[in-house]
């Protein structure tokens, strides 16, 4: 699994139906294709953060730049602080 920043997603394609001819034998019921923005389009810095009841604190930092005329890069780091709830069994005493 790859983890990417929500701000870097360009579009999400959902292809319903058998896709084995294009995507492989395991694509029986459909394919979800996440297309990210080009590193060329995400130059500069980005800081995002949030807070919620389940994910009590989350954020990300990204920086993109240009190495040469046709060479670009993008680096990022993410963090997440989630609430951990104890697991309860149905027949617990």
mmCIF file of N, CA, C and O in Angstrom:
data_model
loop_
_atom_site.group_PDB
_atom_site.id
_atom_site.type_symbol
_atom_site.label_atom_id
_atom_site.label_comp_id
_atom_site.label_asym_id
_atom_site.label_seq_id
_atom_site.Cartn_x
_atom_site.Cartn_y
_atom_site.Cartn_z
ATOM 1 N N UNK A 1 0.828 -1.172 0.000
ATOM 2 C CA UNK A 1 0.000 0.000 0.000
ATOM 3 C C UNK A 1 0.876 1.240 0.000
ATOM 4 O O UNK A 1 1.838 1.327 0.742
ATOM 5 N N UNK A 2 0.544 2.174 -0.824
ATOM 6 C CA UNK A 2 1.229 3.452 -0.835
ATOM 7 C C UNK A 2 0.373 4.478 -0.117
ATOM 8 O O UNK A 2 -0.840 4.442 -0.170
ATOM 9 N N UNK A 3 1.014 5.396 0.552
ATOM 10 C CA UNK A 3 0.326 6.458 1.263
ATOM 11 C C UNK A 3 0.756 7.770 0.643
ATOM 12 O O UNK A 3 1.937 8.063 0.556
ATOM 13 N N UNK A 4 -0.205 8.561 0.205
ATOM 14 C CA UNK A 4 0.106 9.831 -0.428
ATOM 15 C C UNK A 4 -0.723 10.925 0.208
ATOM 16 O O UNK A 4 -1.713 10.654 0.890
ATOM 17 N N UNK A 5 -0.336 12.153 0.012
ATOM 18 C CA UNK A 5 -1.092 13.275 0.547
ATOM 19 C C UNK A 5 -2.359 13.495 -0.278
ATOM 20 O O UNK A 5 -2.343 13.386 -1.511
ATOM 21 N N UNK A 6 -3.440 13.828 0.394
ATOM 22 C CA UNK A 6 -4.698 14.093 -0.297
ATOM 23 C C UNK A 6 -4.546 15.259 -1.274
ATOM 24 O O UNK A 6 -5.126 15.252 -2.352
ATOM 25 N N UNK A 7 -3.728 16.237 -0.909
ATOM 26 C CA UNK A 7 -3.507 17.400 -1.775
ATOM 27 C C UNK A 7 -2.772 17.045 -3.064
ATOM 28 O O UNK A 7 -2.799 17.805 -4.026
ATOM 29 N N UNK A 8 -2.105 15.892 -3.101
ATOM 30 C CA UNK A 8 -1.361 15.474 -4.293
ATOM 31 C C UNK A 8 -2.187 14.631 -5.260
ATOM 32 O O UNK A 8 -1.706 14.264 -6.320
ATOM 33 N N UNK A 9 -3.416 14.303 -4.907
ATOM 34 C CA UNK A 9 -4.252 13.485 -5.783
ATOM 35 C C UNK A 9 -4.877 14.359 -6.851
ATOM 36 O O UNK A 9 -5.497 15.383 -6.560
ATOM 37 N N UNK A 10 -4.699 13.970 -8.094
ATOM 38 C CA UNK A 10 -5.269 14.688 -9.233
ATOM 39 C C UNK A 10 -6.688 14.204 -9.510
ATOM 40 O O UNK A 10 -7.613 14.994 -9.637
ATOM 41 N N UNK A 11 -6.868 12.881 -9.581
ATOM 42 C CA UNK A 11 -8.196 12.321 -9.826
ATOM 43 C C UNK A 11 -8.202 10.839 -9.440
ATOM 44 O O UNK A 11 -7.158 10.226 -9.284
ATOM 45 N N UNK A 12 -9.413 10.305 -9.279
ATOM 46 C CA UNK A 12 -9.596 8.894 -8.968
ATOM 47 C C UNK A 12 -10.515 8.306 -10.028
ATOM 48 O O UNK A 12 -11.615 8.813 -10.258
ATOM 49 N N UNK A 13 -10.054 7.258 -10.669
ATOM 50 C CA UNK A 13 -10.839 6.583 -11.704
ATOM 51 C C UNK A 13 -11.372 5.271 -11.142
ATOM 52 O O UNK A 13 -10.629 4.503 -10.538
ATOM 53 N N UNK A 14 -12.661 5.020 -11.321
ATOM 54 C CA UNK A 14 -13.279 3.770 -10.911
ATOM 55 C C UNK A 14 -13.760 3.073 -12.178
ATOM 56 O O UNK A 14 -14.593 3.606 -12.912
ATOM 57 N N UNK A 15 -13.226 1.894 -12.427
ATOM 58 C CA UNK A 15 -13.582 1.120 -13.623
ATOM 59 C C UNK A 15 -14.356 -0.098 -13.152
ATOM 60 O O UNK A 15 -13.817 -0.971 -12.478
ATOM 61 N N UNK A 16 -15.642 -0.146 -13.466
ATOM 62 C CA UNK A 16 -16.486 -1.253 -13.033
ATOM 63 C C UNK A 16 -16.461 -2.376 -14.052
ATOM 64 O O UNK A 16 -16.300 -2.153 -15.235
ATOM 65 N N UNK A 17 -16.636 -3.584 -13.547
ATOM 66 C CA UNK A 17 -16.688 -4.750 -14.426
ATOM 67 C C UNK A 17 -15.345 -5.423 -14.536
ATOM 68 O O UNK A 17 -14.346 -4.974 -13.990
ATOM 69 N N UNK A 18 -15.304 -6.529 -15.241
ATOM 70 C CA UNK A 18 -14.060 -7.284 -15.361
ATOM 71 C C UNK A 18 -12.981 -6.473 -16.084
ATOM 72 O O UNK A 18 -13.221 -5.900 -17.135
ATOM 73 N N UNK A 19 -11.824 -6.424 -15.471
ATOM 74 C CA UNK A 19 -10.734 -5.673 -16.074
ATOM 75 C C UNK A 19 -9.495 -6.516 -16.254
ATOM 76 O O UNK A 19 -8.397 -5.991 -16.339
ATOM 77 N N UNK A 20 -9.669 -7.829 -16.291
ATOM 78 C CA UNK A 20 -8.513 -8.726 -16.366
ATOM 79 C C UNK A 20 -7.687 -8.509 -17.624
ATOM 80 O O UNK A 20 -6.465 -8.678 -17.599
ATOM 81 N N UNK A 21 -8.310 -8.116 -18.723
ATOM 82 C CA UNK A 21 -7.548 -7.937 -19.952
ATOM 83 C C UNK A 21 -6.582 -6.761 -19.854
ATOM 84 O O UNK A 21 -5.519 -6.785 -20.459
ATOM 85 N N UNK A 22 -6.953 -5.735 -19.073
ATOM 86 C CA UNK A 22 -6.090 -4.568 -18.949
ATOM 87 C C UNK A 22 -5.246 -4.567 -17.684
ATOM 88 O O UNK A 22 -4.100 -4.137 -17.689
ATOM 89 N N UNK A 23 -5.811 -5.060 -16.555
ATOM 90 C CA UNK A 23 -5.178 -4.875 -15.257
ATOM 91 C C UNK A 23 -4.686 -6.158 -14.607
ATOM 92 O O UNK A 23 -4.116 -6.120 -13.536
ATOM 93 N N UNK A 24 -4.951 -7.328 -15.180
ATOM 94 C CA UNK A 24 -4.463 -8.572 -14.596
ATOM 95 C C UNK A 24 -5.585 -9.458 -14.089
ATOM 96 O O UNK A 24 -6.726 -9.048 -13.978
ATOM 97 N N UNK A 25 -5.233 -10.664 -13.761
ATOM 98 C CA UNK A 25 -6.221 -11.687 -13.412
ATOM 99 C C UNK A 25 -6.982 -11.377 -12.129
ATOM 100 O O UNK A 25 -8.109 -11.841 -11.950
ATOM 101 N N UNK A 26 -6.434 -10.590 -11.223
ATOM 102 C CA UNK A 26 -7.116 -10.291 -9.968
ATOM 103 C C UNK A 26 -8.107 -9.137 -10.065
ATOM 104 O O UNK A 26 -8.786 -8.837 -9.091
ATOM 105 N N UNK A 27 -8.207 -8.504 -11.207
ATOM 106 C CA UNK A 27 -9.145 -7.396 -11.389
ATOM 107 C C UNK A 27 -10.476 -7.934 -11.899
ATOM 108 O O UNK A 27 -10.889 -7.682 -13.015
ATOM 109 N N UNK A 28 -11.176 -8.684 -11.062
ATOM 110 C CA UNK A 28 -12.393 -9.376 -11.482
ATOM 111 C C UNK A 28 -13.604 -8.448 -11.468
ATOM 112 O O UNK A 28 -14.367 -8.381 -12.422
ATOM 113 N N UNK A 29 -13.817 -7.722 -10.375
ATOM 114 C CA UNK A 29 -15.024 -6.910 -10.225
ATOM 115 C C UNK A 29 -14.831 -5.445 -10.558
ATOM 116 O O UNK A 29 -15.795 -4.704 -10.645
ATOM 117 N N UNK A 30 -13.622 -5.019 -10.710
ATOM 118 C CA UNK A 30 -13.369 -3.629 -11.035
ATOM 119 C C UNK A 30 -11.989 -3.186 -10.586
ATOM 120 O O UNK A 30 -11.256 -3.922 -9.933
ATOM 121 N N UNK A 31 -11.653 -1.945 -10.913
ATOM 122 C CA UNK A 31 -10.341 -1.387 -10.617
ATOM 123 C C UNK A 31 -10.531 0.039 -10.119
ATOM 124 O O UNK A 31 -11.356 0.781 -10.651
ATOM 125 N N UNK A 32 -9.784 0.413 -9.090
ATOM 126 C CA UNK A 32 -9.735 1.794 -8.633
ATOM 127 C C UNK A 32 -8.326 2.294 -8.908
ATOM 128 O O UNK A 32 -7.349 1.735 -8.414
ATOM 129 N N UNK A 33 -8.220 3.344 -9.691
ATOM 130 C CA UNK A 33 -6.933 3.888 -10.107
ATOM 131 C C UNK A 33 -6.798 5.302 -9.553
ATOM 132 O O UNK A 33 -7.583 6.179 -9.903
ATOM 133 N N UNK A 34 -5.812 5.529 -8.689
ATOM 134 C CA UNK A 34 -5.573 6.843 -8.100
ATOM 135 C C UNK A 34 -4.427 7.496 -8.861
ATOM 136 O O UNK A 34 -3.311 6.979 -8.877
ATOM 137 N N UNK A 35 -4.711 8.633 -9.482
ATOM 138 C CA UNK A 35 -3.709 9.350 -10.268
ATOM 139 C C UNK A 35 -3.273 10.574 -9.482
ATOM 140 O O UNK A 35 -4.107 11.397 -9.092
ATOM 141 N N UNK A 36 -1.967 10.686 -9.231
ATOM 142 C CA UNK A 36 -1.444 11.822 -8.484
ATOM 143 C C UNK A 36 -0.949 12.907 -9.431
ATOM 144 O O UNK A 36 -0.687 12.666 -10.607
ATOM 145 N N UNK A 37 -0.825 14.095 -8.893
ATOM 146 C CA UNK A 37 -0.308 15.223 -9.664
ATOM 147 C C UNK A 37 1.173 14.994 -9.964
ATOM 148 O O UNK A 37 1.867 14.286 -9.247
ATOM 149 N N UNK A 38 1.650 15.607 -10.997
ATOM 150 C CA UNK A 38 3.059 15.545 -11.363
ATOM 151 C C UNK A 38 3.885 16.323 -10.341
ATOM 152 O O UNK A 38 3.401 17.304 -9.748
ATOM 153 N N UNK A 39 5.114 15.904 -10.113
ATOM 154 C CA UNK A 39 6.006 16.644 -9.218
ATOM 155 C C UNK A 39 6.239 18.063 -9.732
ATOM 156 O O UNK A 39 6.473 18.985 -8.947
ATOM 157 N N UNK A 40 6.125 18.257 -11.033
ATOM 158 C CA UNK A 40 6.259 19.589 -11.625
ATOM 159 C C UNK A 40 5.158 20.523 -11.138
ATOM 160 O O UNK A 40 5.365 21.719 -10.976
ATOM 161 N N UNK A 41 3.969 19.966 -10.877
ATOM 162 C CA UNK A 41 2.818 20.770 -10.456
ATOM 163 C C UNK A 41 2.737 20.961 -8.944
ATOM 164 O O UNK A 41 1.826 21.634 -8.458
ATOM 165 N N UNK A 42 3.647 20.366 -8.189
ATOM 166 C CA UNK A 42 3.598 20.471 -6.723
ATOM 167 C C UNK A 42 4.910 21.019 -6.172
ATOM 168 O O UNK A 42 5.427 20.528 -5.184
ATOM 169 N N UNK A 43 5.429 22.050 -6.795
ATOM 170 C CA UNK A 43 6.666 22.667 -6.330
ATOM 171 C C UNK A 43 6.369 23.620 -5.180
ATOM 172 O O UNK A 43 5.280 24.157 -5.062
ATOM 173 N N UNK A 44 7.350 23.800 -4.327
ATOM 174 C CA UNK A 44 7.181 24.667 -3.172
ATOM 175 C C UNK A 44 6.806 23.868 -1.941
ATOM 176 O O UNK A 44 6.819 22.647 -1.946
ATOM 177 N N UNK A 45 6.460 24.585 -0.888
ATOM 178 C CA UNK A 45 6.152 23.934 0.375
ATOM 179 C C UNK A 45 4.664 23.833 0.643
ATOM 180 O O UNK A 45 3.868 24.614 0.129
ATOM 181 N N UNK A 46 4.296 22.857 1.468
ATOM 182 C CA UNK A 46 2.909 22.659 1.893
ATOM 183 C C UNK A 46 2.926 22.099 3.306
ATOM 184 O O UNK A 46 3.695 21.187 3.611
ATOM 185 N N UNK A 47 2.100 22.660 4.171
ATOM 186 C CA UNK A 47 1.901 22.148 5.523
ATOM 187 C C UNK A 47 0.404 22.023 5.726
ATOM 188 O O UNK A 47 -0.344 22.968 5.453
ATOM 189 N N UNK A 48 -0.049 20.861 6.157
ATOM 190 C CA UNK A 48 -1.466 20.678 6.458
ATOM 191 C C UNK A 48 -1.595 19.928 7.774
ATOM 192 O O UNK A 48 -0.763 19.084 8.107
ATOM 193 N N UNK A 49 -2.641 20.256 8.533
ATOM 194 C CA UNK A 49 -2.864 19.624 9.830
ATOM 195 C C UNK A 49 -4.352 19.601 10.122
ATOM 196 O O UNK A 49 -5.129 20.354 9.542
ATOM 197 N N UNK A 50 -4.741 18.718 11.012
ATOM 198 C CA UNK A 50 -6.143 18.634 11.388
ATOM 199 C C UNK A 50 -6.308 17.915 12.711
ATOM 200 O O UNK A 50 -5.353 17.371 13.282
ATOM 201 N N UNK A 51 -7.540 17.916 13.188
ATOM 202 C CA UNK A 51 -7.870 17.302 14.460
ATOM 203 C C UNK A 51 -9.268 16.725 14.369
ATOM 204 O O UNK A 51 -10.144 17.311 13.737
ATOM 205 N N UNK A 52 -9.485 15.568 14.971
ATOM 206 C CA UNK A 52 -10.804 14.946 14.960
ATOM 207 C C UNK A 52 -11.012 14.099 16.197
ATOM 208 O O UNK A 52 -10.172 14.056 17.095
ATOM 209 N N UNK A 53 -12.143 13.393 16.241
ATOM 210 C CA UNK A 53 -12.444 12.569 17.406
ATOM 211 C C UNK A 53 -11.759 11.211 17.337
ATOM 212 O O UNK A 53 -11.359 10.666 18.357
ATOM 213 N N UNK A 54 -11.636 10.630 16.171
ATOM 214 C CA UNK A 54 -10.960 9.338 16.013
ATOM 215 C C UNK A 54 -9.473 9.530 15.742
ATOM 216 O O UNK A 54 -8.635 8.931 16.393
ATOM 217 N N UNK A 55 -9.170 10.312 14.741
ATOM 218 C CA UNK A 55 -7.780 10.669 14.454
ATOM 219 C C UNK A 55 -7.520 11.975 15.186
ATOM 220 O O UNK A 55 -7.832 13.047 14.697
ATOM 221 N N UNK A 56 -6.957 11.867 16.385
ATOM 222 C CA UNK A 56 -6.899 13.026 17.271
ATOM 223 C C UNK A 56 -5.920 14.092 16.823
ATOM 224 O O UNK A 56 -6.017 15.227 17.255
ATOM 225 N N UNK A 57 -5.012 13.762 15.989
ATOM 226 C CA UNK A 57 -4.103 14.749 15.448
ATOM 227 C C UNK A 57 -3.440 14.176 14.210
ATOM 228 O O UNK A 57 -3.001 13.039 14.221
ATOM 229 N N UNK A 58 -3.435 14.930 13.133
ATOM 230 C CA UNK A 58 -2.798 14.449 11.917
ATOM 231 C C UNK A 58 -2.261 15.642 11.136
ATOM 232 O O UNK A 58 -2.756 16.755 11.269
ATOM 233 N N UNK A 59 -1.241 15.367 10.367
ATOM 234 C CA UNK A 59 -0.659 16.438 9.583
ATOM 235 C C UNK A 59 0.340 15.920 8.578
ATOM 236 O O UNK A 59 0.666 14.732 8.558
ATOM 237 N N UNK A 60 0.790 16.834 7.742
ATOM 238 C CA UNK A 60 1.740 16.472 6.695
ATOM 239 C C UNK A 60 2.565 17.696 6.311
ATOM 240 O O UNK A 60 2.119 18.833 6.449
ATOM 241 N N UNK A 61 3.769 17.412 5.844
ATOM 242 C CA UNK A 61 4.671 18.434 5.328
ATOM 243 C C UNK A 61 5.196 17.936 3.994
ATOM 244 O O UNK A 61 5.573 16.771 3.874
ATOM 245 N N UNK A 62 5.171 18.801 2.980
ATOM 246 C CA UNK A 62 5.675 18.408 1.659
ATOM 247 C C UNK A 62 6.493 19.547 1.081
ATOM 248 O O UNK A 62 6.189 20.723 1.283
ATOM 249 N N UNK A 63 7.529 19.177 0.341
ATOM 250 C CA UNK A 63 8.308 20.159 -0.398
ATOM 251 C C UNK A 63 8.676 19.579 -1.750
ATOM 252 O O UNK A 63 9.092 18.432 -1.853
ATOM 253 N N UNK A 64 8.500 20.380 -2.778
ATOM 254 C CA UNK A 64 8.859 19.970 -4.129
ATOM 255 C C UNK A 64 9.743 21.012 -4.778
ATOM 256 O O UNK A 64 9.642 22.203 -4.473
ATOM 257 N N UNK A 65 10.587 20.568 -5.665
ATOM 258 C CA UNK A 65 11.491 21.488 -6.328
ATOM 259 C C UNK A 65 11.929 20.984 -7.683
ATOM 260 O O UNK A 65 11.474 19.953 -8.169
ATOM 261 N N UNK A 66 12.828 21.738 -8.279
ATOM 262 C CA UNK A 66 13.311 21.454 -9.627
ATOM 263 C C UNK A 66 14.804 21.152 -9.571
ATOM 264 O O UNK A 66 15.580 21.917 -9.008
ATOM 265 N N UNK A 67 15.189 20.003 -10.138
ATOM 266 C CA UNK A 67 16.600 19.633 -10.192
ATOM 267 C C UNK A 67 17.260 20.107 -11.475
ATOM 268 O O UNK A 67 18.401 20.550 -11.472
ATOM 269 N N UNK A 68 16.551 19.979 -12.593
ATOM 270 C CA UNK A 68 17.042 20.393 -13.903
ATOM 271 C C UNK A 68 15.830 20.824 -14.718
ATOM 272 O O UNK A 68 14.714 20.865 -14.207
ATOM 273 N N UNK A 69 16.051 21.122 -15.987
ATOM 274 C CA UNK A 69 14.948 21.620 -16.819
ATOM 275 C C UNK A 69 13.766 20.657 -16.872
ATOM 276 O O UNK A 69 12.616 21.079 -16.826
ATOM 277 N N UNK A 70 14.021 19.375 -16.941
ATOM 278 C CA UNK A 70 12.945 18.380 -17.004
ATOM 279 C C UNK A 70 13.007 17.374 -15.857
ATOM 280 O O UNK A 70 12.519 16.259 -15.988
ATOM 281 N N UNK A 71 13.596 17.753 -14.730
ATOM 282 C CA UNK A 71 13.693 16.849 -13.576
ATOM 283 C C UNK A 71 13.171 17.554 -12.331
ATOM 284 O O UNK A 71 13.693 18.601 -11.937
ATOM 285 N N UNK A 72 12.134 16.993 -11.734
ATOM 286 C CA UNK A 72 11.499 17.570 -10.555
ATOM 287 C C UNK A 72 11.432 16.520 -9.456
ATOM 288 O O UNK A 72 11.506 15.327 -9.718
ATOM 289 N N UNK A 73 11.276 16.971 -8.222
ATOM 290 C CA UNK A 73 11.179 16.042 -7.101
ATOM 291 C C UNK A 73 10.104 16.517 -6.127
ATOM 292 O O UNK A 73 9.694 17.678 -6.129
ATOM 293 N N UNK A 74 9.670 15.580 -5.280
ATOM 294 C CA UNK A 74 8.692 15.881 -4.241
ATOM 295 C C UNK A 74 8.976 14.947 -3.070
ATOM 296 O O UNK A 74 9.078 13.735 -3.247
ATOM 297 N N UNK A 75 9.131 15.499 -1.880
ATOM 298 C CA UNK A 75 9.316 14.702 -0.667
ATOM 299 C C UNK A 75 8.251 15.120 0.340
ATOM 300 O O UNK A 75 7.834 16.278 0.370
ATOM 301 N N UNK A 76 7.820 14.148 1.152
ATOM 302 C CA UNK A 76 6.824 14.491 2.150
ATOM 303 C C UNK A 76 6.931 13.569 3.351
ATOM 304 O O UNK A 76 7.511 12.492 3.292
ATOM 305 N N UNK A 77 6.358 14.038 4.452
ATOM 306 C CA UNK A 77 6.271 13.256 5.687
ATOM 307 C C UNK A 77 4.885 13.461 6.267
ATOM 308 O O UNK A 77 4.318 14.553 6.176
ATOM 309 N N UNK A 78 4.329 12.386 6.848
ATOM 310 C CA UNK A 78 2.998 12.450 7.453
ATOM 311 C C UNK A 78 3.061 11.925 8.881
ATOM 312 O O UNK A 78 3.910 11.101 9.195
ATOM 313 N N UNK A 79 2.140 12.390 9.710
ATOM 314 C CA UNK A 79 2.021 11.837 11.049
ATOM 315 C C UNK A 79 0.543 11.711 11.409
ATOM 316 O O UNK A 79 -0.307 12.393 10.859
ATOM 317 N N UNK A 80 0.266 10.801 12.333
ATOM 318 C CA UNK A 80 -1.111 10.523 12.742
ATOM 319 C C UNK A 80 -1.106 10.081 14.194
ATOM 320 O O UNK A 80 -0.318 9.220 14.591
ATOM 321 N N UNK A 81 -1.976 10.664 14.986
ATOM 322 C CA UNK A 81 -2.193 10.240 16.364
ATOM 323 C C UNK A 81 -3.647 9.807 16.454
ATOM 324 O O UNK A 81 -4.548 10.637 16.357
ATOM 325 N N UNK A 82 -3.879 8.514 16.602
ATOM 326 C CA UNK A 82 -5.238 7.985 16.624
ATOM 327 C C UNK A 82 -5.606 7.522 18.024
ATOM 328 O O UNK A 82 -4.759 7.094 18.800
ATOM 329 N N UNK A 83 -6.909 7.603 18.316
ATOM 330 C CA UNK A 83 -7.404 7.096 19.585
ATOM 331 C C UNK A 83 -7.418 5.573 19.521
ATOM 332 O O UNK A 83 -7.931 4.997 18.563
ATOM 333 N N UNK A 84 -6.844 4.942 20.520
ATOM 334 C CA UNK A 84 -6.837 3.479 20.572
ATOM 335 C C UNK A 84 -7.851 3.049 21.621
ATOM 336 O O UNK A 84 -7.734 3.409 22.801
ATOM 337 N N UNK A 85 -8.850 2.319 21.178
ATOM 338 C CA UNK A 85 -9.892 1.854 22.090
ATOM 339 C C UNK A 85 -9.656 0.379 22.393
ATOM 340 O O UNK A 85 -9.301 -0.391 21.505
ATOM 341 N N UNK A 86 -9.894 -0.027 23.642
ATOM 342 C CA UNK A 86 -9.721 -1.453 23.965
ATOM 343 C C UNK A 86 -10.741 -2.306 23.242
ATOM 344 O O UNK A 86 -11.889 -1.901 23.040
ATOM 345 N N UNK A 87 -10.317 -3.492 22.850
ATOM 346 C CA UNK A 87 -11.196 -4.434 22.174
ATOM 347 C C UNK A 87 -12.012 -5.170 23.221
ATOM 348 O O UNK A 87 -11.479 -5.705 24.193
ATOM 349 N N UNK A 88 -13.315 -5.208 23.030
ATOM 350 C CA UNK A 88 -14.191 -5.889 23.979
ATOM 351 C C UNK A 88 -14.794 -7.115 23.316
ATOM 352 O O UNK A 88 -15.327 -7.038 22.209
ATOM 353 N N UNK A 89 -14.718 -8.224 24.018
ATOM 354 C CA UNK A 89 -15.319 -9.444 23.512
ATOM 355 C C UNK A 89 -16.801 -9.474 23.878
ATOM 356 O O UNK A 89 -17.202 -8.933 24.905
ATOM 357 N N UNK A 90 -17.598 -10.114 23.057
ATOM 358 C CA UNK A 90 -19.046 -10.160 23.277
ATOM 359 C C UNK A 90 -19.392 -10.869 24.580
ATOM 360 O O UNK A 90 -20.346 -10.516 25.268
ATOM 361 N N UNK A 91 -18.652 -11.895 24.969
ATOM 362 C CA UNK A 91 -18.975 -12.651 26.167
ATOM 363 C C UNK A 91 -18.030 -12.337 27.327
ATOM 364 O O UNK A 91 -17.831 -13.150 28.207
ATOM 365 N N UNK A 92 -17.462 -11.149 27.327
ATOM 366 C CA UNK A 92 -16.517 -10.767 28.379
ATOM 367 C C UNK A 92 -17.246 -10.601 29.704
ATOM 368 O O UNK A 92 -18.364 -10.110 29.768
ATOM 369 N N UNK A 93 -16.633 -11.030 30.798
ATOM 370 C CA UNK A 93 -17.232 -10.965 32.139
ATOM 371 C C UNK A 93 -16.749 -9.713 32.850
ATOM 372 O O UNK A 93 -15.669 -9.381 32.949
#
